[in-house]
């Protein structure tokens, strides 16, 4: 009944479709030589088979639900890939046969088949809206019915999967953040989007039975009885894997106990759906409410499907040319021409192309351009090519001439090919569509619960200090604006211009002790009294730091130059606050911890200042944007209760402002 | 607005209708500055923020999203957005019950070049209220 096939170590039912395929493959392979492509595909198939075995083992071994879901997803993906590769192999064999037959019969005329160039097709930002019934919300109290969902995207034999998303009734849309790029797609591509779902409940044995029955079974049967039932419900030793609408192929599998995904919806996208923006497409839904894997789909899928044909991104032709403008017979210019996209760029020299120097001029080659080869010119031996465009209302003609006849011919060929590509890729050749490659993950910043400065600033690792200080400078302006509103608390006056306080570097306080204004609470006084000479530089610098936090580049002798360290900038800005954070506590905290650095005596501003002061001193002069302690803006553990309350009240982080 | 018992309250109803009608639709085309698409204004507020510190809101328990600053000459100013406007919707997304970060994200989606805001302006409401008194 079963025979062991040598190419695959799996048992296959004799007479099954798979066996026939393999037999045919073997037969083919023996008659014709393996081309390189075949061996590539064969390698891929072998790789997928190994992956599948691994996934099976993992599925059998894992105990946790989400692991099982992931393993099952990999299994399904592997199966589908294997089948896609096999059908690709089949197709290639058949094509080879047809070719040989054609050659043999030699009745095929000159094959004028012009093939369009390939291109990159990218699909991103998949979003599938859901439509939960209100009964889901109101009746279903307690347990949340959850499903695991993922999508498979297929162009030809290339299959990509998205990440898996767990869906429950709190989700209004299923969003897949992945950007998937297919590198070699022809203009007639068909991108098949399939959505698979699996019920994410505890008991997987109920598989495809209806939910009502499943809940009855799981609640009513005991363990052993359930197991028996499970085996009975599994269709024999093989599990049917549907080919998404195609023929069902029996792939042998050990009895897989675990979550099974089912096809929930699918759609096919092609060139006509390609656009440089989001579009909504219809989904064909298979399955209904009774299925355990049901997710209430609205019926649409939104995504961005972009295509970059190679004719738009690559240099299709390049070479030396002579160009003449209009009909002027004498003005031949020597250029190096590069045909790319909808333009023929003419550079003075070939080196300019690599050097990214602007071309001398550009001739556009688009759908409306007309190109013809003209008769032999009296002056030149070779034919010349006339390119005419309409710019505005005028017709502008350029005449090109290549060095030799063959070159002219090749240029004409390139132009024809370009026109053909543009006619095949249609709207993709109007403008170059952007395809964003998924960037490496940005490091997630540590955000304290209260929302620190980091919470509202997204800092790229590639950003340099100037970007950050720009952001900070903007916040400064916001702060100033807020103070003009007249609703600022009294301590905001600290930041206003006053003759007493040092505003510029020049007017440094000779005694920083006089700096604080009477409007401030007593802690200021305590600050000043507590800060004695050894540390007089620090508060002084902080004050002047507050005054001009970002232009500390000209240090004076009176205070430590906090120049380019990001710590300094952030700390001084923190001192000023984004919203006026300088809370003055009513009482100074215990002065025991004061000592050289008046750490706790002032308000949070200085607290953070001090924390970054300490870090600053260690990183002084260095340009590292990282603050040395882990959470520089976290509340110090020694803060008092009263301080905490007041801080909470006055904490401007409770009313963030963001620049958009 | 005093309420006299026995008298119909149509005046109050009219006020509500009028203030609803005084919502502005503002369409802002984002400006590209290098890598970033900017709108040219700042927002404050959100359901995770302390509404008592909102200088623009009439009702100090209003946790909505307010425009706190408009960059002069920026796209928002050109489109007619003003400081103190309360943002009700952005491109159809509700902004009255969102966190601060959600609001910021809805405004700064990279794939959208145009944002259409629905805002209410306090000055208009006040004008109506004053005119009714």
PDB file of C-alpha atoms in Angstrom, chain B:
ATOM      1  CA  UNK B   1     -27.669  82.314  31.245  1.00  0.00           C
ATOM      2  CA  UNK B   2     -30.280  82.167  33.951  1.00  0.00           C
ATOM      3  CA  UNK B   3     -32.942  79.581  34.026  1.00  0.00           C
ATOM      4  CA  UNK B   4     -36.348  80.784  34.993  1.00  0.00           C
ATOM      5  CA  UNK B   5     -38.535  77.927  36.049  1.00  0.00           C
ATOM      6  CA  UNK B   6     -41.639  77.653  34.011  1.00  0.00           C
ATOM      7  CA  UNK B   7     -40.112  79.262  31.028  1.00  0.00           C
ATOM      8  CA  UNK B   8     -39.123  77.132  28.100  1.00  0.00           C
ATOM      9  CA  UNK B   9     -35.453  76.380  27.745  1.00  0.00           C
ATOM     10  CA  UNK B  10     -35.284  76.763  24.035  1.00  0.00           C
ATOM     11  CA  UNK B  11     -32.577  79.319  24.447  1.00  0.00           C
ATOM     12  CA  UNK B  12     -30.246  76.787  25.948  1.00  0.00           C
ATOM     13  CA  UNK B  13     -30.970  74.297  23.247  1.00  0.00           C
ATOM     14  CA  UNK B  14     -30.278  76.904  20.658  1.00  0.00           C
ATOM     15  CA  UNK B  15     -26.967  77.636  22.274  1.00  0.00           C
ATOM     16  CA  UNK B  16     -25.939  74.039  21.997  1.00  0.00           C
ATOM     17  CA  UNK B  17     -26.944  73.888  18.402  1.00  0.00           C
ATOM     18  CA  UNK B  18     -25.049  77.008  17.620  1.00  0.00           C
ATOM     19  CA  UNK B  19     -21.912  75.891  19.347  1.00  0.00           C
ATOM     20  CA  UNK B  20     -22.066  72.614  17.518  1.00  0.00           C
ATOM     21  CA  UNK B  21     -22.318  74.463  14.259  1.00  0.00           C
ATOM     22  CA  UNK B  22     -19.239  76.475  15.107  1.00  0.00           C
ATOM     23  CA  UNK B  23     -16.857  73.686  14.502  1.00  0.00           C
ATOM     24  CA  UNK B  24     -14.166  74.406  12.041  1.00  0.00           C
ATOM     25  CA  UNK B  25     -12.847  71.999   9.496  1.00  0.00           C
ATOM     26  CA  UNK B  26      -9.205  72.601   8.945  1.00  0.00           C
ATOM     27  CA  UNK B  27      -7.154  70.870   6.318  1.00  0.00           C
ATOM     28  CA  UNK B  28      -3.424  70.928   6.899  1.00  0.00           C
ATOM     29  CA  UNK B  29      -0.932  69.837   4.290  1.00  0.00           C
ATOM     30  CA  UNK B  30       2.127  68.515   6.010  1.00  0.00           C
ATOM     31  CA  UNK B  31       5.411  70.094   5.207  1.00  0.00           C
ATOM     32  CA  UNK B  32       8.390  67.936   4.525  1.00  0.00           C
ATOM     33  CA  UNK B  33      11.530  68.974   6.333  1.00  0.00           C
ATOM     34  CA  UNK B  34      14.198  66.494   5.537  1.00  0.00           C
ATOM     35  CA  UNK B  35      13.157  63.259   7.115  1.00  0.00           C
ATOM     36  CA  UNK B  36      10.165  64.639   8.957  1.00  0.00           C
ATOM     37  CA  UNK B  37       6.696  65.686   8.024  1.00  0.00           C
ATOM     38  CA  UNK B  38       5.693  68.542  10.229  1.00  0.00           C
ATOM     39  CA  UNK B  39       2.408  70.221  10.829  1.00  0.00           C
ATOM     40  CA  UNK B  40       3.619  73.246  12.704  1.00  0.00           C
ATOM     41  CA  UNK B  41       1.726  73.212  15.938  1.00  0.00           C
ATOM     42  CA  UNK B  42       1.880  71.724  19.400  1.00  0.00           C
ATOM     43  CA  UNK B  43      -0.797  69.866  21.257  1.00  0.00           C
ATOM     44  CA  UNK B  44      -1.506  69.365  24.891  1.00  0.00           C
ATOM     45  CA  UNK B  45      -3.965  67.281  26.804  1.00  0.00           C
ATOM     46  CA  UNK B  46      -5.173  63.741  26.770  1.00  0.00           C
ATOM     47  CA  UNK B  47      -7.022  61.386  29.033  1.00  0.00           C
ATOM     48  CA  UNK B  48      -3.759  60.516  30.756  1.00  0.00           C
ATOM     49  CA  UNK B  49      -2.948  64.140  31.466  1.00  0.00           C
ATOM     50  CA  UNK B  50      -3.976  66.455  34.253  1.00  0.00           C
ATOM     51  CA  UNK B  51      -6.694  68.658  32.795  1.00  0.00           C
ATOM     52  CA  UNK B  52      -6.356  71.268  35.520  1.00  0.00           C
ATOM     53  CA  UNK B  53      -3.217  72.548  33.868  1.00  0.00           C
ATOM     54  CA  UNK B  54      -4.745  73.227  30.542  1.00  0.00           C
ATOM     55  CA  UNK B  55      -4.644  76.953  30.063  1.00  0.00           C
ATOM     56  CA  UNK B  56      -7.023  76.906  27.148  1.00  0.00           C
ATOM     57  CA  UNK B  57      -9.946  74.913  28.371  1.00  0.00           C
ATOM     58  CA  UNK B  58     -13.002  76.524  29.852  1.00  0.00           C
ATOM     59  CA  UNK B  59     -13.935  73.479  31.808  1.00  0.00           C
ATOM     60  CA  UNK B  60     -10.958  72.381  33.836  1.00  0.00           C
ATOM     61  CA  UNK B  61     -11.996  68.784  33.732  1.00  0.00           C
ATOM     62  CA  UNK B  62     -11.868  68.702  29.955  1.00  0.00           C
ATOM     63  CA  UNK B  63      -9.312  66.096  28.955  1.00  0.00           C
ATOM     64  CA  UNK B  64      -9.422  66.819  25.285  1.00  0.00           C
ATOM     65  CA  UNK B  65      -6.602  67.695  22.971  1.00  0.00           C
ATOM     66  CA  UNK B  66      -5.902  71.384  22.624  1.00  0.00           C
ATOM     67  CA  UNK B  67      -3.655  73.320  20.346  1.00  0.00           C
ATOM     68  CA  UNK B  68      -1.108  74.985  22.556  1.00  0.00           C
ATOM     69  CA  UNK B  69       1.049  76.680  20.021  1.00  0.00           C
ATOM     70  CA  UNK B  70       1.027  77.364  16.328  1.00  0.00           C
ATOM     71  CA  UNK B  71       4.312  77.870  14.550  1.00  0.00           C
ATOM     72  CA  UNK B  72       4.160  81.151  12.682  1.00  0.00           C
ATOM     73  CA  UNK B  73       4.176  80.583   8.986  1.00  0.00           C
ATOM     74  CA  UNK B  74       3.805  76.859   9.386  1.00  0.00           C
ATOM     75  CA  UNK B  75       1.295  74.668   7.608  1.00  0.00           C
ATOM     76  CA  UNK B  76      -1.135  74.803  10.523  1.00  0.00           C
ATOM     77  CA  UNK B  77      -1.192  78.557  10.618  1.00  0.00           C
ATOM     78  CA  UNK B  78      -1.668  78.716   6.882  1.00  0.00           C
ATOM     79  CA  UNK B  79      -4.595  76.378   7.161  1.00  0.00           C
ATOM     80  CA  UNK B  80      -6.235  78.534   9.786  1.00  0.00           C
ATOM     81  CA  UNK B  81      -5.567  76.640  12.961  1.00  0.00           C
ATOM     82  CA  UNK B  82      -5.409  78.823  16.025  1.00  0.00           C
ATOM     83  CA  UNK B  83      -3.977  78.438  19.454  1.00  0.00           C
ATOM     84  CA  UNK B  84      -6.582  77.292  21.910  1.00  0.00           C
ATOM     85  CA  UNK B  85      -8.546  75.224  19.434  1.00  0.00           C
ATOM     86  CA  UNK B  86      -9.794  71.944  20.727  1.00  0.00           C
ATOM     87  CA  UNK B  87      -9.191  69.118  18.320  1.00  0.00           C
ATOM     88  CA  UNK B  88     -12.225  66.874  18.026  1.00  0.00           C
ATOM     89  CA  UNK B  89     -11.269  64.652  15.132  1.00  0.00           C
ATOM     90  CA  UNK B  90      -8.277  63.949  12.955  1.00  0.00           C
ATOM     91  CA  UNK B  91      -8.972  62.310   9.612  1.00  0.00           C
ATOM     92  CA  UNK B  92     -12.060  60.750  11.063  1.00  0.00           C
ATOM     93  CA  UNK B  93     -10.370  59.472  14.188  1.00  0.00           C
ATOM     94  CA  UNK B  94     -11.903  60.710  17.402  1.00  0.00           C
ATOM     95  CA  UNK B  95      -9.641  62.815  19.569  1.00  0.00           C
ATOM     96  CA  UNK B  96     -11.865  63.503  22.518  1.00  0.00           C
ATOM     97  CA  UNK B  97     -11.052  60.297  24.346  1.00  0.00           C
ATOM     98  CA  UNK B  98      -7.442  59.569  23.579  1.00  0.00           C
ATOM     99  CA  UNK B  99      -4.199  59.581  25.457  1.00  0.00           C
ATOM    100  CA  UNK B 100      -1.648  62.221  24.675  1.00  0.00           C
ATOM    101  CA  UNK B 101       0.548  59.793  22.839  1.00  0.00           C
ATOM    102  CA  UNK B 102      -2.319  58.389  20.798  1.00  0.00           C
ATOM    103  CA  UNK B 103      -3.207  61.899  19.748  1.00  0.00           C
ATOM    104  CA  UNK B 104       0.322  62.667  18.720  1.00  0.00           C
ATOM    105  CA  UNK B 105       0.522  59.461  16.744  1.00  0.00           C
ATOM    106  CA  UNK B 106      -2.689  60.112  14.900  1.00  0.00           C
ATOM    107  CA  UNK B 107      -1.359  63.419  13.750  1.00  0.00           C
ATOM    108  CA  UNK B 108       2.060  62.217  12.772  1.00  0.00           C
ATOM    109  CA  UNK B 109       1.352  59.233  10.612  1.00  0.00           C
ATOM    110  CA  UNK B 110       4.102  59.051   8.061  1.00  0.00           C
ATOM    111  CA  UNK B 111       1.954  57.879   5.207  1.00  0.00           C
ATOM    112  CA  UNK B 112      -0.514  60.724   5.401  1.00  0.00           C
ATOM    113  CA  UNK B 113       0.337  63.995   3.737  1.00  0.00           C
ATOM    114  CA  UNK B 114      -2.844  65.784   4.621  1.00  0.00           C
ATOM    115  CA  UNK B 115      -4.663  65.829   7.907  1.00  0.00           C
ATOM    116  CA  UNK B 116      -8.188  67.070   8.211  1.00  0.00           C
ATOM    117  CA  UNK B 117      -9.007  68.342  11.638  1.00  0.00           C
ATOM    118  CA  UNK B 118     -12.333  69.110  13.158  1.00  0.00           C
ATOM    119  CA  UNK B 119     -11.818  71.748  15.836  1.00  0.00           C
ATOM    120  CA  UNK B 120     -13.958  73.842  18.072  1.00  0.00           C
ATOM    121  CA  UNK B 121     -12.913  77.300  18.952  1.00  0.00           C
ATOM    122  CA  UNK B 122     -13.630  78.690  22.342  1.00  0.00           C
ATOM    123  CA  UNK B 123     -13.776  82.261  21.179  1.00  0.00           C
ATOM    124  CA  UNK B 124     -16.647  81.443  18.921  1.00  0.00           C
ATOM    125  CA  UNK B 125     -18.493  79.658  21.677  1.00  0.00           C
ATOM    126  CA  UNK B 126     -17.934  82.566  23.966  1.00  0.00           C
ATOM    127  CA  UNK B 127     -19.127  84.989  21.374  1.00  0.00           C
ATOM    128  CA  UNK B 128     -22.292  83.021  20.965  1.00  0.00           C
ATOM    129  CA  UNK B 129     -22.815  82.734  24.652  1.00  0.00           C
ATOM    130  CA  UNK B 130     -22.296  86.407  25.170  1.00  0.00           C
ATOM    131  CA  UNK B 131     -24.605  87.286  22.396  1.00  0.00           C
ATOM    132  CA  UNK B 132     -27.304  85.171  23.933  1.00  0.00           C
ATOM    133  CA  UNK B 133     -27.129  86.677  27.342  1.00  0.00           C
TER     134      UNK B 133
END
